[in-house]
CSV table of C-alpha atoms in Angstrom, one decimal:
chain,number,residue,atom,x,y,z
A,16,MET,CA,99.6,2.8,-71.4
A,17,GLU,CA,99.3,6.3,-72.4
A,18,SER,CA,98.6,8.9,-69.8
A,19,ILE,CA,96.6,11.9,-70.5
A,20,SER,CA,98.7,14.8,-69.7
A,21,TYR,CA,97.1,17.6,-67.7
A,22,GLN,CA,100.0,19.7,-68.1
A,23,ARG,CA,99.3,23.4,-67.6
A,24,PHE,CA,101.1,26.0,-69.8
A,25,PRO,CA,102.2,28.9,-67.6
A,26,LYS,CA,102.8,32.4,-69.0
A,27,ILE,CA,105.6,34.9,-68.2
A,28,LYS,CA,105.8,38.6,-68.6
A,29,ILE,CA,108.8,40.5,-67.5
A,30,ARG,CA,108.2,43.7,-66.0
A,31,GLU,CA,111.8,45.1,-65.2
A,32,LEU,CA,115.2,43.5,-66.3
A,33,LYS,CA,118.5,44.6,-65.1
A,34,ASP,CA,121.9,42.8,-64.7
A,35,ASP,CA,121.1,41.9,-61.1
A,36,TYR,CA,117.5,42.6,-60.7
A,37,CYS,CA,114.5,41.0,-62.3
A,38,LYS,CA,110.8,41.5,-61.9
A,39,PHE,CA,108.4,39.2,-63.8
A,40,GLU,CA,104.8,37.8,-63.6
A,41,LEU,CA,104.3,34.0,-63.5
A,42,ARG,CA,100.8,33.0,-64.4
A,43,GLU,CA,98.7,29.8,-64.7
A,44,THR,CA,100.7,27.7,-62.5
A,45,ASP,CA,100.4,26.4,-58.8
A,46,ALA,CA,102.1,28.0,-55.8
A,47,SER,CA,104.2,24.8,-55.2
A,48,MET,CA,105.9,25.2,-58.5
A,49,ALA,CA,106.6,28.9,-57.8
A,50,ASN,CA,107.9,27.9,-54.3
A,51,ALA,CA,109.9,25.2,-55.8
A,52,LEU,CA,111.6,27.8,-58.2
A,53,ARG,CA,112.0,30.1,-55.2
A,54,ARG,CA,113.8,27.5,-53.2
A,55,VAL,CA,116.0,26.2,-55.9
A,56,MET,CA,117.2,29.8,-56.7
A,57,ILE,CA,118.2,30.3,-53.1
A,58,ALA,CA,119.6,26.9,-52.2
A,59,GLU,CA,120.5,24.9,-55.0
A,60,VAL,CA,121.7,27.0,-58.1
A,61,PRO,CA,125.5,26.1,-58.1
A,62,THR,CA,128.0,29.0,-57.7
A,63,ILE,CA,131.8,29.4,-57.2
A,64,ALA,CA,133.2,30.4,-54.0
A,65,ILE,CA,136.5,30.4,-52.2
A,66,ASP,CA,136.7,27.2,-50.1
A,67,LEU,CA,140.2,26.7,-49.0
A,68,VAL,CA,142.8,29.3,-48.0
A,69,GLU,CA,146.4,28.8,-47.4
A,70,ILE,CA,147.9,31.7,-45.6
A,71,GLU,CA,151.8,32.3,-45.9
A,72,VAL,CA,151.9,35.5,-43.9
A,73,ASN,CA,149.5,37.4,-41.9
A,74,SER,CA,150.6,40.2,-39.6
A,75,SER,CA,147.1,42.1,-39.9
A,76,VAL,CA,144.7,42.7,-37.0
A,77,LEU,CA,142.4,40.0,-37.9
A,78,ASN,CA,143.3,36.4,-37.5
A,79,ASP,CA,143.6,33.7,-40.0
A,80,GLU,CA,140.1,32.2,-40.0
A,81,PHE,CA,138.3,35.5,-39.6
A,82,ILE,CA,140.1,36.5,-43.0
A,83,ALA,CA,139.4,33.1,-44.6
A,84,HIS,CA,135.8,33.3,-43.6
A,85,ARG,CA,135.5,36.7,-45.2
A,86,LEU,CA,137.3,35.6,-48.5
A,87,GLY,CA,134.6,32.7,-48.6
A,88,LEU,CA,131.9,35.4,-48.7
A,89,ILE,CA,133.2,37.4,-51.6
A,90,PRO,CA,130.9,37.0,-54.6
A,91,LEU,CA,132.6,35.4,-57.6
A,92,THR,CA,131.4,35.7,-61.3
A,93,SER,CA,130.1,32.2,-61.7
A,94,GLU,CA,129.1,31.7,-65.3
A,95,ARG,CA,131.5,28.7,-65.4
A,96,ALA,CA,129.5,27.1,-62.5
A,97,MET,CA,126.7,25.1,-64.3
A,98,GLY,CA,129.1,23.3,-66.3
A,99,MET,CA,131.8,22.7,-63.7
A,100,ARG,CA,132.1,19.6,-61.7
A,101,PHE,CA,131.9,19.4,-58.0
A,102,SER,CA,135.4,18.8,-56.5
A,103,ARG,CA,134.2,15.6,-54.9
A,104,ASP,CA,133.1,14.2,-58.0
A,105,CYS,CA,136.2,15.1,-60.1
A,106,ASP,CA,138.3,12.2,-61.2
A,107,ALA,CA,140.9,14.3,-62.9
A,108,CYS,CA,142.6,15.6,-59.8
A,109,ASP,CA,144.5,13.2,-57.5
A,110,GLY,CA,141.9,13.7,-54.7
A,111,ASP,CA,142.9,16.9,-53.4
A,112,GLY,CA,140.2,18.9,-55.2
A,113,GLN,CA,142.5,21.4,-56.6
A,114,CYS,CA,143.0,20.7,-60.3
A,115,GLU,CA,142.0,23.0,-63.2
A,116,TYR,CA,138.9,21.3,-64.0
A,117,CYS,CA,137.1,21.5,-60.7
A,118,SER,CA,138.6,24.7,-59.1
A,119,VAL,CA,140.0,27.8,-59.6
A,120,GLU,CA,143.1,29.5,-57.9
A,121,PHE,CA,143.4,32.9,-56.5
A,122,HIS,CA,146.2,34.7,-54.6
A,123,LEU,CA,146.5,37.7,-52.7
A,124,ARG,CA,149.6,39.9,-51.8
A,125,ALA,CA,149.5,43.0,-49.8
A,126,ARG,CA,151.7,45.1,-47.9
A,127,ALA,CA,151.5,48.4,-46.4
A,128,VAL,CA,154.5,50.5,-47.0
A,129,THR,CA,153.4,54.0,-46.7
A,130,ASP,CA,151.9,55.7,-43.6
A,131,GLN,CA,148.3,55.7,-45.0
A,132,THR,CA,146.1,53.0,-43.9
A,133,LEU,CA,146.1,50.3,-46.9
A,134,ASP,CA,142.7,48.7,-47.7
A,135,VAL,CA,142.9,45.2,-49.0
A,136,THR,CA,139.9,44.9,-51.3
A,137,SER,CA,138.2,42.2,-53.4
A,138,LYS,CA,140.1,44.0,-56.4
A,139,ASP,CA,143.2,42.7,-54.7
A,140,LEU,CA,142.3,39.0,-55.4
A,141,ILE,CA,144.1,37.9,-58.3
A,142,SER,CA,142.5,34.9,-60.3
A,143,SER,CA,144.0,32.2,-62.4
A,144,ASP,CA,140.8,32.2,-64.6
A,145,PRO,CA,139.7,35.5,-66.1
A,146,SER,CA,136.3,34.5,-66.1
A,147,VAL,CA,136.0,33.8,-62.5
A,148,VAL,CA,136.8,37.1,-60.6
A,149,PRO,CA,135.3,39.0,-57.8
A,150,VAL,CA,132.1,40.7,-58.7
A,151,ASP,CA,132.8,44.4,-59.8
A,152,PHE,CA,130.1,46.5,-58.2
A,153,ALA,CA,131.0,49.7,-60.2
A,154,ASP,CA,128.4,51.6,-61.6
A,155,THR,CA,128.7,51.4,-65.3
A,156,SER,CA,127.6,54.9,-65.9
A,157,GLY,CA,130.7,56.3,-64.3
A,158,SER,CA,130.9,59.1,-61.8
A,159,GLY,CA,133.5,61.5,-63.1
A,160,GLY,CA,136.6,60.3,-61.6
A,161,PHE,CA,135.6,60.0,-58.1
A,162,GLU,CA,136.3,56.8,-56.2
A,163,THR,CA,133.0,55.9,-54.6
A,164,PRO,CA,132.9,53.2,-51.9
A,165,GLU,CA,131.2,50.8,-54.1
A,166,GLN,CA,134.1,51.3,-56.8
A,167,ARG,CA,136.8,50.2,-54.5
A,168,GLY,CA,135.7,46.6,-54.0
A,169,ILE,CA,134.9,44.8,-50.9
A,170,ILE,CA,137.2,45.8,-48.2
A,171,ILE,CA,138.7,42.3,-46.7
A,172,VAL,CA,141.1,43.9,-44.1
A,173,LYS,CA,142.9,47.3,-43.5
A,174,LEU,CA,146.7,47.2,-42.9
A,175,ARG,CA,148.9,49.5,-40.9
A,176,ARG,CA,152.5,50.4,-42.2
A,177,GLY,CA,154.6,47.2,-41.8
A,178,GLN,CA,151.7,44.7,-42.0
A,179,GLU,CA,151.4,42.1,-44.6
A,180,LEU,CA,148.9,39.7,-46.0
A,181,ARG,CA,150.0,36.8,-48.3
A,182,LEU,CA,147.6,33.9,-49.3
A,183,ARG,CA,146.6,31.5,-51.8
A,184,ALA,CA,143.0,30.6,-52.0
A,185,ILE,CA,141.0,27.8,-54.0
A,186,ALA,CA,137.5,28.4,-55.1
A,187,ARG,CA,135.2,25.5,-55.8
A,188,LYS,CA,131.7,25.0,-57.2
A,189,GLY,CA,129.0,24.4,-54.4
A,190,ILE,CA,125.3,25.3,-53.8
A,191,GLY,CA,123.5,27.4,-51.0
A,192,LYS,CA,122.3,24.5,-49.0
A,193,ASP,CA,126.0,23.6,-48.1
A,194,HIS,CA,126.8,27.0,-47.2
A,195,ALA,CA,125.1,30.5,-47.6
A,196,LYS,CA,128.3,31.9,-49.5
A,197,TRP,CA,127.5,29.7,-52.4
A,198,SER,CA,124.0,31.2,-52.7
A,199,PRO,CA,123.8,33.4,-56.0
A,200,ALA,CA,120.4,35.1,-54.6
A,201,ALA,CA,120.4,38.3,-52.5
A,202,THR,CA,116.5,38.1,-52.2
A,203,VAL,CA,113.9,36.2,-54.1
A,204,THR,CA,110.4,36.8,-53.3
A,205,PHE,CA,106.9,36.2,-55.0
A,206,MET,CA,103.5,37.6,-54.1
A,207,TYR,CA,100.2,36.6,-55.0
A,208,GLU,CA,98.5,39.2,-57.4
A,209,PRO,CA,95.8,41.0,-55.7
A,210,GLU,CA,92.3,41.5,-57.4
A,211,ILE,CA,90.5,44.4,-56.0
A,212,HIS,CA,86.9,45.2,-56.2
A,213,ILE,CA,85.3,48.3,-54.8
A,214,THR,CA,81.6,48.2,-54.4
A,215,GLU,CA,80.8,51.5,-56.3
A,216,ASP,CA,77.0,51.7,-54.6
A,217,LEU,CA,78.3,51.4,-51.0
A,218,MET,CA,81.2,54.0,-51.9
A,219,GLU,CA,78.5,56.4,-53.2
A,220,THR,CA,77.1,56.5,-49.6
A,221,LEU,CA,80.2,58.1,-48.2
A,222,SER,CA,81.0,61.7,-47.8
A,223,LEU,CA,84.6,63.0,-49.1
A,224,GLU,CA,85.6,63.1,-45.7
A,225,GLU,CA,84.9,59.5,-44.9
A,226,LYS,CA,86.4,58.5,-48.5
A,227,ARG,CA,89.7,60.4,-47.5
A,228,ALA,CA,89.7,58.7,-43.8
A,229,TRP,CA,89.3,55.2,-45.5
A,230,VAL,CA,92.0,55.8,-48.2
A,231,GLU,CA,94.4,57.0,-45.6
A,232,SER,CA,93.8,53.8,-43.4
A,233,SER,CA,95.9,51.8,-45.7
A,234,PRO,CA,99.4,51.7,-44.7
A,235,THR,CA,100.6,51.7,-48.3
A,236,LYS,CA,99.3,53.7,-51.0
A,237,VAL,CA,96.7,51.4,-52.9
A,238,PHE,CA,94.0,53.8,-53.3
A,239,ASP,CA,93.5,57.5,-54.2
A,240,ILE,CA,90.8,59.8,-54.7
A,241,ASP,CA,90.5,61.2,-58.2
A,242,PRO,CA,90.7,65.2,-57.7
A,243,ASN,CA,88.3,65.5,-60.6
A,244,THR,CA,85.5,63.2,-60.0
A,245,GLN,CA,85.8,62.7,-56.1
A,246,GLN,CA,85.8,59.1,-56.7
A,247,VAL,CA,88.1,56.4,-55.1
A,248,MET,CA,90.1,54.5,-57.3
A,249,VAL,CA,92.7,51.9,-57.2
A,250,VAL,CA,96.0,53.4,-57.9
A,251,ASP,CA,98.4,50.6,-57.2
A,252,PRO,CA,97.0,47.2,-56.4
A,253,GLU,CA,100.3,45.6,-56.0
A,254,ALA,CA,101.1,47.9,-53.3
A,255,TYR,CA,98.8,46.0,-51.2
A,256,THR,CA,100.4,43.7,-48.4
A,257,TYR,CA,97.5,41.8,-47.5
A,258,ASP,CA,97.2,43.4,-44.2
A,259,GLU,CA,93.4,43.9,-43.9
A,260,GLU,CA,93.3,47.6,-42.6
A,261,VAL,CA,91.1,48.8,-45.2
A,262,ILE,CA,88.6,46.0,-44.6
A,263,LYS,CA,88.8,46.8,-40.9
A,264,LYS,CA,88.3,50.3,-41.2
A,265,ALA,CA,85.3,49.8,-43.6
A,266,GLU,CA,83.8,47.7,-40.9
A,267,ALA,CA,84.5,50.3,-38.4
A,268,MET,CA,82.8,52.8,-40.3
A,269,GLY,CA,79.7,50.6,-40.5
A,270,LYS,CA,80.1,49.7,-44.2
A,271,PRO,CA,81.4,46.1,-44.4
A,272,GLY,CA,81.7,44.9,-48.0
A,273,LEU,CA,82.9,48.2,-49.2
A,274,VAL,CA,85.7,46.5,-51.0
A,275,GLU,CA,86.5,43.0,-51.9
A,276,ILE,CA,90.2,42.0,-52.0
A,277,HIS,CA,91.4,38.5,-52.8
A,278,ALA,CA,94.6,36.9,-54.1
A,279,LYS,CA,94.5,35.3,-57.6
A,280,GLU,CA,95.7,31.6,-56.6
A,281,ASP,CA,97.5,31.2,-59.8
A,282,SER,CA,98.9,34.7,-60.4
A,283,PHE,CA,102.5,35.2,-58.8
A,284,ILE,CA,104.9,38.2,-59.1
A,285,PHE,CA,108.5,37.3,-58.7
A,286,THR,CA,111.2,39.6,-57.6
A,287,VAL,CA,114.9,38.2,-58.1
A,288,GLU,CA,117.8,40.2,-56.8
A,289,SER,CA,121.3,38.5,-57.4
A,290,THR,CA,124.4,39.1,-55.7
A,291,GLY,CA,126.1,39.6,-59.0
A,292,ALA,CA,127.7,36.3,-59.1
A,293,ILE,CA,125.0,35.4,-62.0
A,294,LYS,CA,122.9,37.7,-63.9
A,295,ALA,CA,119.2,37.7,-62.5
A,296,SER,CA,117.8,36.4,-65.7
A,297,GLN,CA,120.2,33.8,-66.0
A,298,LEU,CA,119.7,32.8,-62.3
A,299,VAL,CA,116.1,31.9,-63.2
A,300,ILE,CA,117.0,29.8,-66.0
A,301,ASN,CA,119.7,27.8,-64.2
A,302,ALA,CA,116.9,27.5,-61.4
A,303,ILE,CA,114.7,25.8,-63.9
A,304,GLU,CA,117.6,23.6,-65.1
A,305,VAL,CA,118.5,22.4,-61.7
A,306,LEU,CA,114.9,21.6,-60.9
A,307,LYS,CA,114.8,19.6,-64.2
A,308,GLN,CA,117.8,17.7,-63.3
A,309,LYS,CA,116.3,16.8,-59.8
A,310,LEU,CA,113.3,15.5,-61.4
A,311,ASP,CA,115.1,13.5,-64.0
A,312,ALA,CA,117.4,11.8,-61.0
A,313,VAL,CA,113.9,10.6,-59.5
A,314,ARG,CA,112.3,9.5,-62.9
A,315,LEU,CA,115.5,7.5,-63.9
A,316,THR,CA,116.0,5.7,-60.5
A,317,GLU,CA,116.2,2.0,-61.6
A,318,ASP,CA,117.2,0.4,-58.3
A,319,THR,CA,114.3,1.0,-56.1
A,320,MET,CA,114.5,-1.3,-53.1
A,321,GLU,CA,111.3,-3.0,-52.3
A,322,ALA,CA,110.7,-3.2,-48.5
A,323,ASP,CA,107.8,-4.0,-46.4
A,324,ASP,CA,109.7,-3.4,-43.2
A,325,PHE,CA,109.1,0.3,-42.7
A,326,GLY,CA,111.7,1.0,-40.0
A,327,GLU,CA,111.6,4.5,-39.2
A,328,LEU,CA,109.0,5.1,-41.8
A,329,GLY,CA,106.8,2.8,-39.7
A,330,ALA,CA,105.8,5.5,-37.2
A,331,HIS,CA,104.6,7.9,-40.1
A,332,MET,CA,102.6,5.1,-41.8
A,333,ARG,CA,100.9,4.2,-38.4
A,334,GLY,CA,100.0,7.8,-37.7
A,335,GLY,CA,102.7,8.2,-35.0
B,29,SER,CA,118.1,7.4,-54.4
B,30,LEU,CA,114.7,6.2,-54.4
B,31,THR,CA,113.4,3.5,-52.0
B,32,LEU,CA,109.9,2.0,-52.7
B,33,HIS,CA,107.9,0.9,-49.8
B,34,MET,CA,105.0,-1.4,-50.5
B,35,GLU,CA,101.7,-1.9,-48.6
B,36,HIS,CA,102.5,-4.5,-45.9
B,37,GLY,CA,102.0,-7.9,-47.3
B,38,ILE,CA,100.5,-6.9,-50.5
B,39,HIS,CA,103.2,-7.4,-53.0
B,40,THR,CA,101.1,-8.3,-55.8
B,41,ASP,CA,99.0,-5.1,-55.7
B,42,GLN,CA,101.1,-2.5,-57.4
B,43,SER,CA,98.5,0.1,-57.5
B,44,ALA,CA,99.5,1.8,-54.1
B,45,ALA,CA,103.0,2.6,-52.9
B,46,THR,CA,105.2,4.8,-50.6
B,47,PHE,CA,108.1,6.2,-52.1
B,48,SER,CA,111.0,7.2,-49.7
B,49,ILE,CA,113.3,9.7,-51.6
B,50,GLU,CA,116.6,10.7,-50.0
B,51,ASN,CA,118.5,14.0,-50.0
B,52,GLU,CA,115.2,15.8,-50.9
B,53,ASP,CA,112.8,18.2,-49.4
B,54,HIS,CA,109.7,20.3,-49.8
B,55,THR,CA,111.2,21.7,-53.1
B,56,LEU,CA,110.7,18.6,-55.0
B,57,ALA,CA,108.2,16.7,-53.1
B,58,ASN,CA,105.4,19.5,-53.2
B,59,ALA,CA,105.8,20.1,-56.8
B,60,ILE,CA,105.6,16.3,-57.5
B,61,ARG,CA,102.5,16.1,-55.1
B,62,PHE,CA,100.8,18.8,-57.1
B,63,THR,CA,101.5,17.1,-60.5
B,64,LEU,CA,100.4,13.7,-59.3
B,65,ASN,CA,97.0,15.3,-58.2
B,66,GLN,CA,96.4,16.4,-61.8
B,67,ASP,CA,96.6,12.8,-62.9
B,68,PRO,CA,93.2,11.4,-63.2
B,69,ARG,CA,94.6,7.9,-62.3
B,70,VAL,CA,95.5,9.0,-59.0
B,71,SER,CA,93.0,8.5,-56.1
B,72,PHE,CA,95.3,9.9,-53.4
B,73,ALA,CA,98.7,11.6,-53.4
B,74,GLY,CA,100.5,13.2,-50.4
B,75,TYR,CA,104.0,13.6,-48.9
B,76,SER,CA,105.4,14.0,-45.4
B,77,ILE,CA,108.7,14.3,-43.9
B,78,PRO,CA,109.4,12.0,-41.3
B,79,HIS,CA,111.9,14.0,-39.3
B,80,PRO,CA,113.2,17.5,-40.3
B,81,SER,CA,116.8,16.5,-39.4
B,82,ASP,CA,117.0,13.8,-42.1
B,83,ALA,CA,116.9,14.9,-45.6
B,84,ARG,CA,114.4,12.3,-46.5
B,85,VAL,CA,110.7,12.6,-48.0
B,86,ASN,CA,107.8,10.1,-48.3
B,87,ILE,CA,105.6,10.4,-51.3
B,88,ARG,CA,102.4,8.2,-51.1
B,89,VAL,CA,100.7,7.4,-54.3
B,90,GLN,CA,97.4,5.4,-54.6
B,91,THR,CA,95.8,4.8,-58.1
B,92,THR,CA,92.2,4.2,-58.9
B,93,GLY,CA,93.7,0.5,-59.7
B,94,LEU,CA,90.8,-0.2,-62.3
B,95,PRO,CA,91.6,-3.5,-64.1
B,96,GLU,CA,93.8,-1.8,-66.5
B,97,GLY,CA,95.3,0.1,-63.6
B,98,ASP,CA,98.8,1.4,-64.0
B,99,PRO,CA,101.2,0.6,-61.1
B,100,ALA,CA,102.0,3.4,-58.9
B,101,ARG,CA,105.6,3.6,-59.8
B,102,ASP,CA,104.7,4.4,-63.5
B,103,VAL,CA,102.3,7.1,-62.2
B,104,LEU,CA,105.2,8.6,-60.3
B,105,LYS,CA,107.4,8.4,-63.2
B,106,ASP,CA,104.8,10.2,-65.6
B,107,ALA,CA,104.3,12.8,-62.9
B,108,CYS,CA,108.0,13.7,-63.0
B,109,GLN,CA,107.8,13.7,-66.7
B,110,ASN,CA,105.0,16.1,-67.0
B,111,LEU,CA,106.6,18.3,-64.3
B,112,MET,CA,109.9,18.4,-66.5
B,113,GLY,CA,107.6,19.4,-69.4
B,114,MET,CA,106.2,22.2,-67.4
B,115,CYS,CA,109.9,23.3,-66.6
B,116,GLN,CA,111.0,23.4,-70.1
B,117,HIS,CA,107.9,25.3,-71.1
B,118,VAL,CA,108.5,28.0,-68.4
B,119,ARG,CA,112.2,28.1,-69.7
B,120,ASP,CA,111.2,28.7,-73.2
B,121,THR,CA,108.6,31.1,-72.0
B,122,PHE,CA,110.8,33.0,-70.0
B,123,ASP,CA,113.7,33.2,-72.7
B,124,LYS,CA,111.1,34.5,-75.1
B,125,ALA,CA,109.8,37.1,-72.5
B,126,VAL,CA,113.4,38.2,-72.1
B,127,GLU,CA,113.7,38.8,-75.8
B,128,ASP,CA,110.5,40.5,-76.1
B,129,PHE,CA,111.4,42.8,-73.1
B,130,LYS,CA,114.9,43.6,-74.6
B,131,LYS,CA,113.3,44.4,-77.9
B,132,THR,CA,110.7,46.8,-76.5
B,133,LYS,CA,113.7,48.5,-74.4
B,134,ALA,CA,115.7,49.1,-77.5
B,135,VAL,CA,112.7,50.7,-79.3
B,136,ASP,CA,112.0,53.0,-76.3
B,137,ALA,CA,115.9,53.7,-76.3
B,138,MET,CA,115.6,54.7,-80.2
B,139,ASP,CA,112.5,57.1,-79.5
B,140,ILE,CA,114.5,59.0,-76.9
B,141,GLU,CA,117.2,59.8,-79.2
B,142,TYR,CA,114.8,61.7,-81.3
C-alpha cells in the first residue's frame, strides 16, 4: 500500500566555513532532526585514535599509563575512518586487531642528550600510514620563522638529560560513545533563530534616556539606538541568548509588551567546531551518513522476535 | 536488533505494536517518533527509555487500523525510509550550500585583488 510521504525538504545556508569551523543555518526541519544530527556529530562519527600502547623504555617523570592516556587523546587525521573497519569486526587479522586493514601503527623514539629539556611532542609520533598523522595545528599563513607554541605540536612529556622514551602504538577506529578520545567534535551547538518585533507605538512613548536604559539592560548587544533618528533598532538578533532581561526591564518601566521575542520553531543555527581530525564540513556529511546507516539497520531488521511476555518492558507498559 | 512486542493476547491485530530496539537512544528514537507523527496513518506514536543504564528504547506505534489498515511494522519501516530520504536531502543541500559558499568566497577574493 502506498503511503503518502509527508517528507519535508529542509534548507541549508552556510554562513562561515573554515577547515575546523562551520556555521550554517538549517531551516524547515524539526528539533528532533537537528538534535539527532548534533548527537551523532559528537558521539557516533568514527575517527581514529591510539588505542594500544606497548612501551619499551620509559625513564621519564610520567608513568606508563599516564603517557598512554595522553597518547590516546592526541587527534589523528581520520579521513580514512569512514571506510575502515572496526578492529573487532576485522576478519583479515588473526584476532589481535593489529592488521593493516583495521589499524595504523605508530612509533616514538626520544632521548634527551643535551642539557636542554627535550619536549616530546605529537610531531615525534611517526606513523606507518601518511594519511593518518597527528593533527598539525600550524597556522598556514606563517609567522615569519617564529616557533609559536601551536607549531611545536602537542607536548606529550618533557625529558631531562639521560631520560628516554621508546614505544609502539596502535591506532584503531572508534566512536565518541566508547571513549571521548574518538569524538571528532570540539563543540557542536545549535540555537533557535529568534524573531524580534518592537512595538513601535509603545516605543514612541519612551524618552531617549528610557530608551538608552532599556537598550543597556540586555546583557548582550541586541539593540542599539540609531544616532540620526534616535530610534531603537535591532542590531544583532542572534546575540540574543533567550534571557528575558529586556522583557523584565520593559515591565519594570511600566511598558509590558514593548518587545515581542519568540524562537522560530523550525529554524536552527548550527555552530560546528572540529578537533582537526575531520574537516568541519566533512563532519556534518559523515554525521548524516551515520544517521542513515542507523536508520537502515532498523528498517532492514528481519528477525523481529515477537513476544507477548513483556519482562522488563512490562513495568513501563503497565505505567510503572 | 529489533524486538517486536505485540499487545498481550491480540496477535491477529497488527495495527498496534511496541518495538524494542537495542543499542539505541534518543538520537534515533526521537527522530523516528517525529517522522511517525507526520504519517496520517498513525494515531499514536511515542518512545520511552525503560532504564538509562540499558541501551534500549521502546517505540510505540498505533495506527488508525481501518479495514485496509497497514500493520504497525510497515508504518515503522516507512517512517525509517522517509527519514532516510530527508537525511539524503539534507546532505545534498549541504553539499550544494558548501559549493555555493566556496564560489562566492572565490569571487570575493578576486574582487580584493583589484
